[in-house]
């Protein structure tokens, strides 16, 4: 469908968001609404001996206080393994664990009551180092031990490969516990309905999975739970798993009243999901000409207290531990290890930034040792479609490693890097470096990766697109609107979207894994096709045209066997009782077999980006400024250029945060960075100038040729910044973020 | 959770002074509220009465009178950054104010609040010190004048009595041959508390030598500190722009600061960083000054 025109419109949600009229779920209020307070643990690791709620219950205005015994269904949640209690009964494993839930008539009373809940603890030793936690005598976070997942993927003979290598680069790298810092904290309202059902209004990335998890917690038929999760005030992976929903659902069902909670930033930073910090030990062997011979990687993932998506994240990291380079001998091993360091889960990039920081750093170091330039060494090793990946599967879909590398080499920043590096200040040093990344898209093998969409012709001749995928700021709904409008041949203003609700929209899978735009492209195209069939069917029923007569969209209507009909006319004729609906369903293509021992691997479709960074380091203070970034990105096909550039801007800022500023510091289980004066994210003053290079190398399995781009745009920037610091100063940064003091100490080793 | 408070808005200075006397130590002033709201939220305000000064128009001014710059306690950081008078006659203060927080904080936060707060990291404080500012402290019974360097008695503590409020700051207007500047190190470019900061004032003689220097550092001691030995070193500098010489002079700062380890940085790093901050800012200022002449 290359001929479909995408009208380049402004974001469909821009006005409401810019003017503040958009109602997020956390803005909603209901009559008689109560306020919830989560009574959090006092210790990062302890047994709960008793919980006394009598004083809290006695406080005026308190409606109920719940403890573990009050959980009506299964007291646990988790996308993969439901090992996180909604209310802890016998043990707490991090500072954000909930020991009781309060509902009161005001937020103030709820908070006061929370302080009156008396919990008796038996304090246990804190498990705070993933490597220590693997030792046999380490205290156990869970009864079954501290190993959440162990994965080993091998190809060829890595030891032999390393022996044959002319150069082996071996290092340990460490990455930060990045917080999502969505503007809207974890929040929502649970509303009990007259028919005994529950409506959950909470911004999240997958309403249909929330519905099932809530059904399990409440012990209710999922059909009795209605989830409304769109729009979301920022997600980045932090609202993929459940957050507060279980707690407010229990309170609402118990009290029969709507119950609301909006977490404070402090509570969000303590209790919320984070990016898993990784320790990556990596040995990479090269021949003198730069050819990679072997890569031996072992990752220790600090899982935090509960599983959530830690297993799949570890595996995606291992899939990418040798990038998509031609490496004949590999050994990718990973341990996801339980600790009392908060909880970690999904986060844009899903394990890939952590490992590629290590690998790409080794690449540049090898290049330097071998006298090669960073482009040459990478070009020598990039894989092409049809070749075998470092974990042993054949790359069947398009591979654009070479294309993004070529494009970044031709960027203004890379071409003129020597000029950009000039500075007349004796204390400043500038450097430029580049990096590239693939990012597996979709959920992987073995996990049904499904997407549905409905296109409804409404009474008035306009359209409603019903789709599961939420808008959490990516701009996807603008793209979906353009796709539907392009197929229907109408102006985008005639398509509205209903999304992210178990009632009124369809399951299109989670808004994660760079899958929204790609999945939607095929689901919408299928729904459009079905819409044509439905129109033909309706015409046949009335005019006996033959049910399979093809209808073609054109100029705000359709040409049919009985002549051209505008959509208004079709609606007049066929959509007065109920909408005329086209239904589309799509299942992702996946590999035909799984990599042994590695659930979910391999991925079938990848995104590709290369980025170059110009940094300026102040050698007197260790401060680094990211001045300019070039991004070469393969979109497959650009649906909306402004949204693509927006994703690049945001991805670069988030990658910059990872590389230079952001880390949730936890000491002995206690979060030290509880607000934005200590948890540092880049401001508008810190973000760089951009050079965008958009490639359109169509992905053959998408109806429009689109690829996901949401994650990959934040990946290469991370190693690029670290390597640009090396180019500027000569020091290798192996632990991120490169804060001023950390870098200063590298520059002045004696300190 | 912010506790319940009794709130009084003063509409003019007279009313403010009366309320100050009436409530004494039970009250706390509020100007821009940018420090107070954070403290209230953290439960760090023991007083139960708020006297709001933000409507007192008499406190919000910047003017120059016979060679003296007067800045009202209610002048915001945005006022100071944009003021031609401050830019021309006390540049260090304009630069310091322009580095406070972000636009929202600069629109609300006042210089009076910044100083009364007495944080060792307050950005306007080193600037006021090197400009030799005097604080006017007023109560119902009159006004006393305290040199800014004597105003602070410790972190968060000052000579201010319960019935007193800060009304203004005044300092000699800098003129030709005098320069001042400010430098700041934080975790990022904006919205950041100073890990360390520096302000300086130099008077340049006819032979291009520095004949008088005042240097102050913030966030590296319990209060903002003057660095007298370092000032001496700058007065010995040769009259030509030498990076090595400037850096050498700045090195003395090591001996004049007593920082601590905190979440933002370690003490030893802070010591090194203030040297760098001073060297860099001094080099830039001297380069442009000597270039102009
Ligand atoms: C996000 C953020 C960023 C910030 N960034 C910076 C920064 O970069 N640099 C920096 O230095 N500060 C920073 N601050 C702190 C604060 O903004 C400044 O100290 C500001 O100048 C305080 O002024 P205010 O008018 O808001 O004070 P208020 O909060 O109103 O008051 C502060 C204190 O001063 C007292 N007070 C106020 N006026 C008077 C008066 N006239 N007489 C006597 N006592 C008085 C109050 O009783 C109170 O104890 C930041 C704060 C926030 C929230």
mmCIF file of C-alpha atoms in Angstrom, chain A residues 60-234:
data_model
loop_
_atom_site.group_PDB
_atom_site.id
_atom_site.type_symbol
_atom_site.label_atom_id
_atom_site.label_comp_id
_atom_site.label_asym_id
_atom_site.label_seq_id
_atom_site.Cartn_x
_atom_site.Cartn_y
_atom_site.Cartn_z
ATOM 1 C CA UNK A 60 -12.678 9.643 62.058
ATOM 2 C CA UNK A 61 -13.097 9.571 58.296
ATOM 3 C CA UNK A 62 -11.408 6.217 57.784
ATOM 4 C CA UNK A 63 -13.716 3.911 55.856
ATOM 5 C CA UNK A 64 -11.621 0.776 55.707
ATOM 6 C CA UNK A 65 -8.138 -0.582 56.257
ATOM 7 C CA UNK A 66 -7.155 -3.748 54.452
ATOM 8 C CA UNK A 67 -4.432 -6.259 55.197
ATOM 9 C CA UNK A 68 -3.274 -9.329 53.296
ATOM 10 C CA UNK A 69 -6.137 -11.385 54.699
ATOM 11 C CA UNK A 70 -8.587 -9.104 52.880
ATOM 12 C CA UNK A 71 -7.361 -9.927 49.384
ATOM 13 C CA UNK A 72 -10.373 -11.633 47.872
ATOM 14 C CA UNK A 73 -8.575 -13.423 45.044
ATOM 15 C CA UNK A 74 -4.944 -14.319 44.492
ATOM 16 C CA UNK A 75 -2.623 -12.034 46.422
ATOM 17 C CA UNK A 76 -0.046 -11.467 43.733
ATOM 18 C CA UNK A 77 0.647 -9.915 40.373
ATOM 19 C CA UNK A 78 3.337 -9.964 37.739
ATOM 20 C CA UNK A 79 3.244 -10.213 33.963
ATOM 21 C CA UNK A 80 5.347 -13.360 33.839
ATOM 22 C CA UNK A 81 5.230 -14.693 37.370
ATOM 23 C CA UNK A 82 2.754 -13.177 39.847
ATOM 24 C CA UNK A 83 5.174 -13.115 42.768
ATOM 25 C CA UNK A 84 4.537 -9.547 43.942
ATOM 26 C CA UNK A 85 1.913 -9.369 46.688
ATOM 27 C CA UNK A 86 -0.732 -6.677 46.460
ATOM 28 C CA UNK A 87 -0.574 -6.538 50.263
ATOM 29 C CA UNK A 88 2.310 -8.293 51.991
ATOM 30 C CA UNK A 89 1.217 -10.727 54.655
ATOM 31 C CA UNK A 90 4.334 -12.460 55.864
ATOM 32 C CA UNK A 91 7.305 -10.755 54.320
ATOM 33 C CA UNK A 92 8.413 -7.450 52.796
ATOM 34 C CA UNK A 93 11.158 -7.328 50.197
ATOM 35 C CA UNK A 94 11.612 -3.634 49.413
ATOM 36 C CA UNK A 95 10.726 -0.218 50.763
ATOM 37 C CA UNK A 96 7.798 0.105 48.369
ATOM 38 C CA UNK A 97 6.057 -3.055 49.514
ATOM 39 C CA UNK A 98 2.523 -2.520 50.756
ATOM 40 C CA UNK A 99 1.586 -3.877 54.197
ATOM 41 C CA UNK A 100 -1.870 -2.328 54.445
ATOM 42 C CA UNK A 101 -4.265 -0.183 52.429
ATOM 43 C CA UNK A 102 -6.344 2.666 53.776
ATOM 44 C CA UNK A 103 -9.432 4.279 52.279
ATOM 45 C CA UNK A 104 -10.681 7.481 53.866
ATOM 46 C CA UNK A 105 -12.858 10.429 53.027
ATOM 47 C CA UNK A 106 -9.888 12.725 52.424
ATOM 48 C CA UNK A 107 -6.319 12.214 51.371
ATOM 49 C CA UNK A 108 -5.130 13.853 54.566
ATOM 50 C CA UNK A 109 -7.076 11.463 56.790
ATOM 51 C CA UNK A 110 -5.894 8.514 54.723
ATOM 52 C CA UNK A 111 -2.295 9.576 55.254
ATOM 53 C CA UNK A 112 -2.835 10.121 58.968
ATOM 54 C CA UNK A 113 -4.456 6.718 59.296
ATOM 55 C CA UNK A 114 -1.566 5.087 57.486
ATOM 56 C CA UNK A 115 0.750 6.345 60.214
ATOM 57 C CA UNK A 116 -1.488 4.659 62.800
ATOM 58 C CA UNK A 117 -1.196 1.191 61.289
ATOM 59 C CA UNK A 118 1.100 -0.724 63.617
ATOM 60 C CA UNK A 119 3.290 -3.317 62.004
ATOM 61 C CA UNK A 120 5.640 -5.562 63.880
ATOM 62 C CA UNK A 121 8.633 -6.595 61.823
ATOM 63 C CA UNK A 122 11.504 -8.991 62.218
ATOM 64 C CA UNK A 123 14.290 -7.333 60.300
ATOM 65 C CA UNK A 124 16.297 -9.471 57.876
ATOM 66 C CA UNK A 125 19.691 -8.758 56.332
ATOM 67 C CA UNK A 126 19.488 -6.601 53.209
ATOM 68 C CA UNK A 127 20.428 -8.219 49.901
ATOM 69 C CA UNK A 128 21.801 -5.365 47.841
ATOM 70 C CA UNK A 129 24.469 -6.744 45.518
ATOM 71 C CA UNK A 130 23.412 -9.087 42.733
ATOM 72 C CA UNK A 131 26.764 -10.856 42.595
ATOM 73 C CA UNK A 132 26.881 -11.408 46.365
ATOM 74 C CA UNK A 133 23.256 -12.529 46.234
ATOM 75 C CA UNK A 134 24.238 -15.451 44.000
ATOM 76 C CA UNK A 135 26.502 -16.947 46.660
ATOM 77 C CA UNK A 136 25.061 -20.049 48.289
ATOM 78 C CA UNK A 137 25.041 -18.598 51.798
ATOM 79 C CA UNK A 138 23.443 -15.272 50.795
ATOM 80 C CA UNK A 139 20.198 -14.399 52.573
ATOM 81 C CA UNK A 140 17.227 -15.305 50.408
ATOM 82 C CA UNK A 141 14.833 -12.693 49.045
ATOM 83 C CA UNK A 142 12.401 -15.415 47.945
ATOM 84 C CA UNK A 143 12.053 -18.885 49.388
ATOM 85 C CA UNK A 144 13.153 -20.433 46.118
ATOM 86 C CA UNK A 145 16.372 -18.403 46.224
ATOM 87 C CA UNK A 146 17.733 -15.315 44.560
ATOM 88 C CA UNK A 147 17.899 -16.493 40.967
ATOM 89 C CA UNK A 148 14.992 -15.138 38.975
ATOM 90 C CA UNK A 149 16.380 -16.448 35.702
ATOM 91 C CA UNK A 150 19.601 -17.914 34.360
ATOM 92 C CA UNK A 151 20.105 -18.035 30.607
ATOM 93 C CA UNK A 152 23.007 -19.319 28.570
ATOM 94 C CA UNK A 153 23.184 -19.058 24.789
ATOM 95 C CA UNK A 154 26.239 -20.309 22.956
ATOM 96 C CA UNK A 155 27.369 -20.507 19.378
ATOM 97 C CA UNK A 156 30.643 -21.928 18.070
ATOM 98 C CA UNK A 157 33.566 -22.183 20.495
ATOM 99 C CA UNK A 158 34.116 -18.933 22.309
ATOM 100 C CA UNK A 159 37.358 -19.948 24.050
ATOM 101 C CA UNK A 160 38.849 -21.100 20.776
ATOM 102 C CA UNK A 161 37.732 -17.852 19.117
ATOM 103 C CA UNK A 162 39.324 -15.772 21.861
ATOM 104 C CA UNK A 163 42.571 -17.763 21.565
ATOM 105 C CA UNK A 164 42.692 -17.102 17.851
ATOM 106 C CA UNK A 165 42.019 -13.397 18.271
ATOM 107 C CA UNK A 166 44.838 -10.892 17.782
ATOM 108 C CA UNK A 167 43.280 -8.535 20.300
ATOM 109 C CA UNK A 168 40.972 -9.334 23.186
ATOM 110 C CA UNK A 169 39.238 -6.472 24.958
ATOM 111 C CA UNK A 170 38.001 -7.439 28.398
ATOM 112 C CA UNK A 171 36.148 -5.172 30.828
ATOM 113 C CA UNK A 172 33.364 -4.821 33.314
ATOM 114 C CA UNK A 173 30.661 -2.214 32.673
ATOM 115 C CA UNK A 174 27.957 -0.922 34.990
ATOM 116 C CA UNK A 175 24.724 0.862 34.177
ATOM 117 C CA UNK A 176 22.310 2.940 36.254
ATOM 118 C CA UNK A 177 18.929 2.288 37.824
ATOM 119 C CA UNK A 178 17.071 4.706 35.595
ATOM 120 C CA UNK A 179 13.608 5.898 36.581
ATOM 121 C CA UNK A 180 10.886 6.471 33.997
ATOM 122 C CA UNK A 181 9.875 9.818 35.556
ATOM 123 C CA UNK A 182 6.597 9.979 33.659
ATOM 124 C CA UNK A 183 4.964 13.326 34.337
ATOM 125 C CA UNK A 184 1.852 11.503 35.550
ATOM 126 C CA UNK A 185 2.817 9.334 38.502
ATOM 127 C CA UNK A 186 1.149 5.988 39.145
ATOM 128 C CA UNK A 187 -2.472 6.903 39.725
ATOM 129 C CA UNK A 188 -6.085 6.153 39.019
ATOM 130 C CA UNK A 189 -9.608 5.673 40.274
ATOM 131 C CA UNK A 190 -11.382 2.371 40.869
ATOM 132 C CA UNK A 191 -15.174 2.632 40.564
ATOM 133 C CA UNK A 192 -17.560 -0.110 41.720
ATOM 134 C CA UNK A 193 -20.588 -0.227 39.432
ATOM 135 C CA UNK A 194 -24.215 -0.926 40.324
ATOM 136 C CA UNK A 195 -24.151 -4.301 38.547
ATOM 137 C CA UNK A 196 -21.314 -5.544 40.739
ATOM 138 C CA UNK A 197 -18.662 -4.907 38.134
ATOM 139 C CA UNK A 198 -15.604 -2.692 38.583
ATOM 140 C CA UNK A 199 -14.355 0.083 36.340
ATOM 141 C CA UNK A 200 -10.659 0.819 36.606
ATOM 142 C CA UNK A 201 -9.546 4.210 35.347
ATOM 143 C CA UNK A 202 -5.757 4.158 35.408
ATOM 144 C CA UNK A 203 -3.292 5.123 32.718
ATOM 145 C CA UNK A 204 -1.431 1.998 31.687
ATOM 146 C CA UNK A 205 0.172 0.371 28.685
ATOM 147 C CA UNK A 206 -2.114 -2.643 28.313
ATOM 148 C CA UNK A 207 -5.715 -2.521 29.505
ATOM 149 C CA UNK A 208 -6.492 -6.105 28.505
ATOM 150 C CA UNK A 209 -3.712 -7.613 30.585
ATOM 151 C CA UNK A 210 -4.577 -5.336 33.507
ATOM 152 C CA UNK A 211 -8.102 -6.723 33.283
ATOM 153 C CA UNK A 212 -6.873 -10.299 33.677
ATOM 154 C CA UNK A 213 -4.447 -9.483 36.461
ATOM 155 C CA UNK A 214 -7.153 -7.573 38.345
ATOM 156 C CA UNK A 215 -9.587 -10.452 37.863
ATOM 157 C CA UNK A 216 -7.039 -12.763 39.484
ATOM 158 C CA UNK A 217 -6.468 -10.386 42.413
ATOM 159 C CA UNK A 218 -10.160 -9.808 43.029
ATOM 160 C CA UNK A 219 -11.262 -13.342 42.270
ATOM 161 C CA UNK A 220 -13.770 -12.058 39.735
ATOM 162 C CA UNK A 221 -14.861 -12.884 36.237
ATOM 163 C CA UNK A 222 -12.720 -10.696 33.938
ATOM 164 C CA UNK A 223 -15.891 -9.674 32.108
ATOM 165 C CA UNK A 224 -16.884 -7.874 35.283
ATOM 166 C CA UNK A 225 -13.793 -5.679 35.127
ATOM 167 C CA UNK A 226 -13.646 -2.740 32.752
ATOM 168 C CA UNK A 227 -10.318 -1.045 32.298
ATOM 169 C CA UNK A 228 -9.928 2.454 30.869
ATOM 170 C CA UNK A 229 -6.259 3.228 30.374
ATOM 171 C CA UNK A 230 -6.046 5.987 27.768
ATOM 172 C CA UNK A 231 -4.611 8.619 27.612
ATOM 173 C CA UNK A 232 -1.541 8.020 29.734
ATOM 174 C CA UNK A 233 0.618 10.839 31.082
ATOM 175 C CA UNK A 234 3.851 9.108 30.147
#
